[in-house]
mmCIF file of C-alpha atoms in Angstrom:
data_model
loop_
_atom_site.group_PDB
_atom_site.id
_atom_site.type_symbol
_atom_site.label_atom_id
_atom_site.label_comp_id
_atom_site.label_asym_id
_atom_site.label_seq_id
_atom_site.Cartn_x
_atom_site.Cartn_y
_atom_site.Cartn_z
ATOM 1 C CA UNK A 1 -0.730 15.512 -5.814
ATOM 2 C CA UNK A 2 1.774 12.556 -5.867
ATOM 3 C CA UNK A 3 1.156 10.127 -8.102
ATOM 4 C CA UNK A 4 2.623 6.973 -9.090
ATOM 5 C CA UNK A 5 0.960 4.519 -12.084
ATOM 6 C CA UNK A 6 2.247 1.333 -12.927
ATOM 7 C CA UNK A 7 2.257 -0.451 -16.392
ATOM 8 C CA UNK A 8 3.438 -3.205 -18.652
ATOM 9 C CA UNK A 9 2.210 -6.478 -16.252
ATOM 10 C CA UNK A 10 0.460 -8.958 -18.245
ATOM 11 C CA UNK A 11 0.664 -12.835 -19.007
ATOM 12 C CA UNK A 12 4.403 -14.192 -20.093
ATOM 13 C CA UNK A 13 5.256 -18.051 -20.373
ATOM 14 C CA UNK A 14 8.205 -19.179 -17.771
ATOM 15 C CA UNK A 15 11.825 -18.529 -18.636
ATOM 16 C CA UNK A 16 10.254 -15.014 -20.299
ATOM 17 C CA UNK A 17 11.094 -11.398 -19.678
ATOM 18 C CA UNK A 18 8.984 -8.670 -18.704
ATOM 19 C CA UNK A 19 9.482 -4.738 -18.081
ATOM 20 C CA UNK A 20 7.486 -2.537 -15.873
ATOM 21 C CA UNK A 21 7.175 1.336 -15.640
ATOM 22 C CA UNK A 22 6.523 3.576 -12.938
ATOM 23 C CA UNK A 23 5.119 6.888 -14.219
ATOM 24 C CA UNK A 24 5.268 9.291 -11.294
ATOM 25 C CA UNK A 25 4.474 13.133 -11.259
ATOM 26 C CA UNK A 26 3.161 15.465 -8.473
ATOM 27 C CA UNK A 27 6.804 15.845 -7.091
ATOM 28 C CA UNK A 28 10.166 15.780 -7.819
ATOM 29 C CA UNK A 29 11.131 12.815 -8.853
ATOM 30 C CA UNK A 30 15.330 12.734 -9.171
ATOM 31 C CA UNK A 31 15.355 13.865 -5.282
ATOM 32 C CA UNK A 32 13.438 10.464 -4.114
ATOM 33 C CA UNK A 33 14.290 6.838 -3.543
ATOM 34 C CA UNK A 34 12.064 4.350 -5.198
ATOM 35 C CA UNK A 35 11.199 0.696 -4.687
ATOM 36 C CA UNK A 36 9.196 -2.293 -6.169
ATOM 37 C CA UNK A 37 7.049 -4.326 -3.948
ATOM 38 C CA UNK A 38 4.955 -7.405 -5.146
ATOM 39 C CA UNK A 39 2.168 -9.234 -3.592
ATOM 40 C CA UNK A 40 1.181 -12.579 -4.490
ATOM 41 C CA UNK A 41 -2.237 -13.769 -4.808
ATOM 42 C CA UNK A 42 -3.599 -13.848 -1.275
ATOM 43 C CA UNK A 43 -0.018 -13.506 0.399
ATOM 44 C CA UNK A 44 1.524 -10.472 2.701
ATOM 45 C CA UNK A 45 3.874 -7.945 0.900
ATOM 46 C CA UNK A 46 7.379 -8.669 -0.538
ATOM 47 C CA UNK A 47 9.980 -5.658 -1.075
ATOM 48 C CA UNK A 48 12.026 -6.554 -3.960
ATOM 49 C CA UNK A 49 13.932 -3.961 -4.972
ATOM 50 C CA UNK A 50 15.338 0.298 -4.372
ATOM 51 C CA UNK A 51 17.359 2.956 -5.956
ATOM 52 C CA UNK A 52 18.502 5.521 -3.964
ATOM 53 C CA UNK A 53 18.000 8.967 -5.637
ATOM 54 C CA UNK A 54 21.346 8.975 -7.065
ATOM 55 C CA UNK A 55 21.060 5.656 -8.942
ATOM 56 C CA UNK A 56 24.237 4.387 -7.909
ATOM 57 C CA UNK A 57 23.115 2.769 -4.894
ATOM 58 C CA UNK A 58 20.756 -0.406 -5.667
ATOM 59 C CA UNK A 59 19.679 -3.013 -3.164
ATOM 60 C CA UNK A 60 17.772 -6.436 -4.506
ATOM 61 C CA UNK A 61 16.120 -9.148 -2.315
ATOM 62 C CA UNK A 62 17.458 -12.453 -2.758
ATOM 63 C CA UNK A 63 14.156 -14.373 -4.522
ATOM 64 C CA UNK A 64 15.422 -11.631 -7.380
ATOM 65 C CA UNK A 65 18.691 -10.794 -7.239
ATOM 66 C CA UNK A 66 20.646 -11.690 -10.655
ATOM 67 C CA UNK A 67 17.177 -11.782 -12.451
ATOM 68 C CA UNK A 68 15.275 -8.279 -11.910
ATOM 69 C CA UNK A 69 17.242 -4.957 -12.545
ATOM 70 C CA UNK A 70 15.962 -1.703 -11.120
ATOM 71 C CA UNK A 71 16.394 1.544 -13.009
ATOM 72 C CA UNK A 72 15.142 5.100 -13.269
ATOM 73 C CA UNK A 73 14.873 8.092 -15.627
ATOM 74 C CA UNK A 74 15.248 11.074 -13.647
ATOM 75 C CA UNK A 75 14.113 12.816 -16.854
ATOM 76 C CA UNK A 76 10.803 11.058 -17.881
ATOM 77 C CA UNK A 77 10.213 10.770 -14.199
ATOM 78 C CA UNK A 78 10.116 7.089 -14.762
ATOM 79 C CA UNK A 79 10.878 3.946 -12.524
ATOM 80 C CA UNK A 80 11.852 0.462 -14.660
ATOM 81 C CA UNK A 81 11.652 -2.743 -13.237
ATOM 82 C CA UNK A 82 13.232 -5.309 -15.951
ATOM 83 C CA UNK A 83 12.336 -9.035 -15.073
ATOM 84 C CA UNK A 84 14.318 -12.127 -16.705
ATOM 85 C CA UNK A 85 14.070 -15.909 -16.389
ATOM 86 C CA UNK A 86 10.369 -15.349 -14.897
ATOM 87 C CA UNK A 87 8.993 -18.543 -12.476
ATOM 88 C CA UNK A 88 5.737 -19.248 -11.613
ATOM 89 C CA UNK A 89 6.486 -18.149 -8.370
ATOM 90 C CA UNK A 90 6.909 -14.368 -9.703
ATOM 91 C CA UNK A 91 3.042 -14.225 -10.633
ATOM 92 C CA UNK A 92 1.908 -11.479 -8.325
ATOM 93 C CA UNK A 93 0.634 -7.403 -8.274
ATOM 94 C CA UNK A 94 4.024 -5.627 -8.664
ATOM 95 C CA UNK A 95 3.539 -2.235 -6.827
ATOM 96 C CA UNK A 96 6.397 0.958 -7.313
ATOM 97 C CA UNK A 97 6.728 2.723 -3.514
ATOM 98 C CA UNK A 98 8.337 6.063 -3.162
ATOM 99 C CA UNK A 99 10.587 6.580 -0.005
ATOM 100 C CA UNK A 100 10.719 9.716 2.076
ATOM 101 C CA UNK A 101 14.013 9.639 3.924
ATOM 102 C CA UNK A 102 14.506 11.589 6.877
ATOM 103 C CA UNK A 103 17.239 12.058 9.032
ATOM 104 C CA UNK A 104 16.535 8.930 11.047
ATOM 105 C CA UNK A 105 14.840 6.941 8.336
ATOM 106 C CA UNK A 106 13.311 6.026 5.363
ATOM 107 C CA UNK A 107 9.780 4.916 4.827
ATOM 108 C CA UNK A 108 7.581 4.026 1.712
ATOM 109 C CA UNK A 109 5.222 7.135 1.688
ATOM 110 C CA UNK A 110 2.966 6.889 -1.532
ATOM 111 C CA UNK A 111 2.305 3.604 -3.673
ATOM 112 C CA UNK A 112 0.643 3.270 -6.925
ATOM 113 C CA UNK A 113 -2.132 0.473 -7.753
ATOM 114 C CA UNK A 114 -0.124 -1.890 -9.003
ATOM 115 C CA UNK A 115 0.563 -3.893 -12.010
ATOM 116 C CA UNK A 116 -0.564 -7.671 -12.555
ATOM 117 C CA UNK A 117 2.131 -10.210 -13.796
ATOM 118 C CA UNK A 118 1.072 -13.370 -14.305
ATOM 119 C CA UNK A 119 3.990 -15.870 -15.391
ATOM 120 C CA UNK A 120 2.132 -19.290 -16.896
ATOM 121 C CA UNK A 121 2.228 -21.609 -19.441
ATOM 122 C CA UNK B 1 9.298 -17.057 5.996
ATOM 123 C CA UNK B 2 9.134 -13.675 7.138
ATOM 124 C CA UNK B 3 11.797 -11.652 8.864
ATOM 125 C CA UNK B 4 9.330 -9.953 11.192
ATOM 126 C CA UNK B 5 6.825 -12.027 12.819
ATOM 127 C CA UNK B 6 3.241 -10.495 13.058
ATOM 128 C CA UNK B 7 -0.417 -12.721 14.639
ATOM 129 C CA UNK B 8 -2.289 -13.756 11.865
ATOM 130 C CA UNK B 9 -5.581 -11.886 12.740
ATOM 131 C CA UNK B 10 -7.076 -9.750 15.604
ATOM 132 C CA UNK B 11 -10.813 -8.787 15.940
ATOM 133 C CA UNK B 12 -12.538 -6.947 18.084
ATOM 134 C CA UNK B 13 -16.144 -5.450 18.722
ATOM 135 C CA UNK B 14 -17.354 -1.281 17.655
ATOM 136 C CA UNK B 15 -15.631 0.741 19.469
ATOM 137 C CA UNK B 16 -13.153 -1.169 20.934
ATOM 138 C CA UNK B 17 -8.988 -1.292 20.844
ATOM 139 C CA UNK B 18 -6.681 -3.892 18.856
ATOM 140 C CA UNK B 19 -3.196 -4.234 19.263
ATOM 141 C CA UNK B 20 -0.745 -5.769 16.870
ATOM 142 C CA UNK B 21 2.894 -7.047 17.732
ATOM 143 C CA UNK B 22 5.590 -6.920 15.305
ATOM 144 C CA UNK B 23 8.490 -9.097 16.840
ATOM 145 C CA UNK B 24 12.194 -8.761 14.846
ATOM 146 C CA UNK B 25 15.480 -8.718 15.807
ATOM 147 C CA UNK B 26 18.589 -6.835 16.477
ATOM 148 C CA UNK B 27 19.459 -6.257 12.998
ATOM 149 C CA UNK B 28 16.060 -4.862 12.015
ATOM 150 C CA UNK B 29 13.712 -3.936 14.257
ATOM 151 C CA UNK B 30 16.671 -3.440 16.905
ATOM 152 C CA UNK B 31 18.573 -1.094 14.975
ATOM 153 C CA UNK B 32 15.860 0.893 12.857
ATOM 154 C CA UNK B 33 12.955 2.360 12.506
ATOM 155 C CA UNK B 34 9.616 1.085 12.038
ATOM 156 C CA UNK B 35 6.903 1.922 9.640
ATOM 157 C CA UNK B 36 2.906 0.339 9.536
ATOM 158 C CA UNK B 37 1.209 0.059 6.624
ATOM 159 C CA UNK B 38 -2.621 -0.342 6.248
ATOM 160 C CA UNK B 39 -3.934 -2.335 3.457
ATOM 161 C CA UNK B 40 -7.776 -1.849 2.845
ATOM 162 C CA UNK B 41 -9.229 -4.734 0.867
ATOM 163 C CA UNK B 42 -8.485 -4.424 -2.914
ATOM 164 C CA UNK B 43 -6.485 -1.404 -2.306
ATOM 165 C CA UNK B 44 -2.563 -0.394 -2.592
ATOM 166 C CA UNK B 45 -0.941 -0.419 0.864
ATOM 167 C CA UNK B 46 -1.341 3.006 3.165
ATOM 168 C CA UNK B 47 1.205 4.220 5.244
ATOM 169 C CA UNK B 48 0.301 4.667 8.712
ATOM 170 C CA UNK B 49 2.437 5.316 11.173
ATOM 171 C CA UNK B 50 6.928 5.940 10.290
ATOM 172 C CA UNK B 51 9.212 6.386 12.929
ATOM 173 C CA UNK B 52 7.829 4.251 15.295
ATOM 174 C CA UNK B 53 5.513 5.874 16.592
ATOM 175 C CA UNK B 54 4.600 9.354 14.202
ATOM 176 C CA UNK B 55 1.656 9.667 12.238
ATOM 177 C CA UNK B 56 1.524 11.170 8.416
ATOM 178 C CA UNK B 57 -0.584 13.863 7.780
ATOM 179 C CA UNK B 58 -4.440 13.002 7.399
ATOM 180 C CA UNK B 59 -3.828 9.420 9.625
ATOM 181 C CA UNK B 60 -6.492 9.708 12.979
ATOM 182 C CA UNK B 61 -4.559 9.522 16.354
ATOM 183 C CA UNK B 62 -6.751 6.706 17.050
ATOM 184 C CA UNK B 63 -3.965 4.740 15.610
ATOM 185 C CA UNK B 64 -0.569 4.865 17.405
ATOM 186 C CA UNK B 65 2.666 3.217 17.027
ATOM 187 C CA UNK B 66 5.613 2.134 19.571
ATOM 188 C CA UNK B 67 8.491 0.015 19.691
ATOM 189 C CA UNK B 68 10.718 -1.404 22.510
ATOM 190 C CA UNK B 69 13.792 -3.478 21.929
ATOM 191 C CA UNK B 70 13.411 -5.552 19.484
ATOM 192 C CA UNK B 71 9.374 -5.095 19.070
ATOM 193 C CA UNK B 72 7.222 -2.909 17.757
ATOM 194 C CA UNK B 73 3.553 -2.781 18.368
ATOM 195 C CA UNK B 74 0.405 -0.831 16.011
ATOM 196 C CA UNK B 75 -2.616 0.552 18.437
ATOM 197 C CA UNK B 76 -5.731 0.976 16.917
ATOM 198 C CA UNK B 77 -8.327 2.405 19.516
ATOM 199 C CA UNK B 78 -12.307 3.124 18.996
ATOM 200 C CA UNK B 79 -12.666 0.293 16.262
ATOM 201 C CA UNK B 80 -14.683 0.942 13.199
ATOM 202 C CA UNK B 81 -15.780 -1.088 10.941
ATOM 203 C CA UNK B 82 -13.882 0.801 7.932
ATOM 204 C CA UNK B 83 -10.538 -0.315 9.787
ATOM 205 C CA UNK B 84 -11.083 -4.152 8.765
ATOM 206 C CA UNK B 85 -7.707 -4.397 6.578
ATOM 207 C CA UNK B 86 -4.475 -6.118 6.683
ATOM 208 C CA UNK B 87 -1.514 -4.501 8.659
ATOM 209 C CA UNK B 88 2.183 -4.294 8.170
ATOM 210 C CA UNK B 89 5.011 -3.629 9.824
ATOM 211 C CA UNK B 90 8.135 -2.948 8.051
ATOM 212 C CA UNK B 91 11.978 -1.964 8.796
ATOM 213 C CA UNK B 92 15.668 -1.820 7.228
ATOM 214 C CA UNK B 93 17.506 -4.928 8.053
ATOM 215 C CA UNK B 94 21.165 -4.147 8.386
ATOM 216 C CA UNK B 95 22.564 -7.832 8.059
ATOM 217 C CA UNK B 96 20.224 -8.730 4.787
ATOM 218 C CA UNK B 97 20.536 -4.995 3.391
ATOM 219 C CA UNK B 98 17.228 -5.785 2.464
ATOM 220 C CA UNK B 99 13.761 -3.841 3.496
ATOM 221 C CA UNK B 100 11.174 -6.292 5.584
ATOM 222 C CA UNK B 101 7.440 -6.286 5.821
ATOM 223 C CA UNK B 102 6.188 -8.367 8.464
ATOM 224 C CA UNK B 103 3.895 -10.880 7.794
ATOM 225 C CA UNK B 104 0.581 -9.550 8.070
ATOM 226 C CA UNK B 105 -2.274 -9.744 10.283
ATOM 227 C CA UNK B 106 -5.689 -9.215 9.027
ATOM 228 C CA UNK B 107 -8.274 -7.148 11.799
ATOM 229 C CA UNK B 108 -11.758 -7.899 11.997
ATOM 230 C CA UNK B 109 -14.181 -5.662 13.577
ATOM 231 C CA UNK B 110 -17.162 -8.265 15.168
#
C-alpha cells in the first residue's frame, strides 16, 4: 500500500525557516517524481514544487522560488521541503504528491494528509 | 489568480448529473493533459480522473472526464450525497513550467 506521511509543520515567527519530510513506503520510491502542494486556510490548492526521479530536474512556482528548496533521499525514501524567509502568506497544510508519469503524462496519484505550517508572530 | 478558471459551486438534487468546466489556455490545458482531483471535506485531495478522460482503479464510471480545445470538463452523473466535495482540475503549463490546479468549485447535493 502506498503511503506518504508528512512531518515537521508547526508554528515559526516570519523571516524563520522550516523543513518538512515526506516519509513514503509501499513502492519504490527513486523511480517516482514527487511534489509539494499547500492549501491555505479555506483556499483551492497551490502546487509549489517537483523533482523528477532523477533529482536533477527541479521546477518551483514563483510565490517560492529562491525561498523553498526541494530535495529527496532516494535511500531513506524521503521527500524534503526546506522553507526560508517564511511570510504570513505561507501559513497553510503543506501536502507531498507522488506523480505517475506515463507516456503522455504525468499526474499526482497518491497524497499524504498533510502537514500544518503556521508562520505568525 | 488562478491559471485555470473553474465555477465556484454546482448543486444539484439525488440522483441527478453535475458538470464542471475547467477553462485554460493553449499553453496548459491546450497542450496537455488533464487530471481532476476530488477533495472530500477534511480530507487530502483524490485523484479522479488523468488523461482527460481515464479513470484510476477503484473511481465509479459515474464520474467521467473530457476535454476539447482549450477546456476540459468533470461529469458526475447519479448524484449522491457522499460526492459533496471540492473539485480540481489540474495540467502542465508549458510557458510557466509550472503545474496548475484550477480554482475549485465546491458541489452540493440539495
Amino acid at each position: 500500500e502506498v503511503q506518504l506521511v508528512e512531518s515537521g509543520g508547526g508554528l515559526v515567527q516570519p523571516g524563520g525557516s522550516l523543513r518538512l519530510s515526506c516519509a513514503a513506503s509501499g513502492f519504490t520510491f527513486s523511480n517516482y517524481e514527487m511534489n509539494w502542494v499547500r492549501q491555505a486556510p479555506g483556499k483551492g490548492l497551490e502546487w509549489l514544487s517537483l523533482i523528477k526521479n532523477s533529482g536533477t530536474t527541479i521546477y518551483y512556482a514563483d510565490s517560492v522560488k529562491g525561498r523553498f528548496t526541494i530535495s529527496r533521499d532516494d535511500a531513506k525514501n524521503s521527500l524534503y521541503l526546506q522553507m526560508n524567509s517564511l511570510r504570513a502568506e505561507d501559513t497553510a497544510l503543506y501536502y507531498c504528491a507522488r506523480s505517475q508519469c506515463t507516456s503522455t503524462s504525468c499526474f499526482r496519484d497518491y497524497w499524504g494528509q498533510g502537514t500544518l505550517v503556521t508562520v505568525s508572530s | 489568480q488562478s491559471v485555470l478558471t473553474q465555477p465556484p459551486s454546482v448543486s444539484a438534487a439525488p440522483g441527478q448529473k453535475v458538470t464542471i468546466s475547467c477553462s485554460g489556455s493553449t499553453s496548459n490545458i491546450g497542450n496537455h493533459y488533464v487530471s481532476w482531483y476530488q477533495q472530500l471535506p477534511g480530507t487530502a485531495p483524490k485523484l479522479l480522473i488523468y488523461d482527460n478522460d481515464k479513470r484510476p482503479s477503484g473511481i465509479p464510471d459515474r464520474f467521467s472526464g473530457s476535454k476539447s480545445g482549450t477546456s476540459a470538463t468533470l461529469g458526475i452523473t447519479g448524484l449522491q450525497t457522499g460526492d459533496e466535495a471540492d473539485y480540481y482540475c489540474g495540467t502542465w503549463d508549458s510557458s510557466l513550467s509550472v503545474y496548475v490546479f484550477g480554482s475549485g468549485t465546491k458541489v452540493t447535493v440539495l
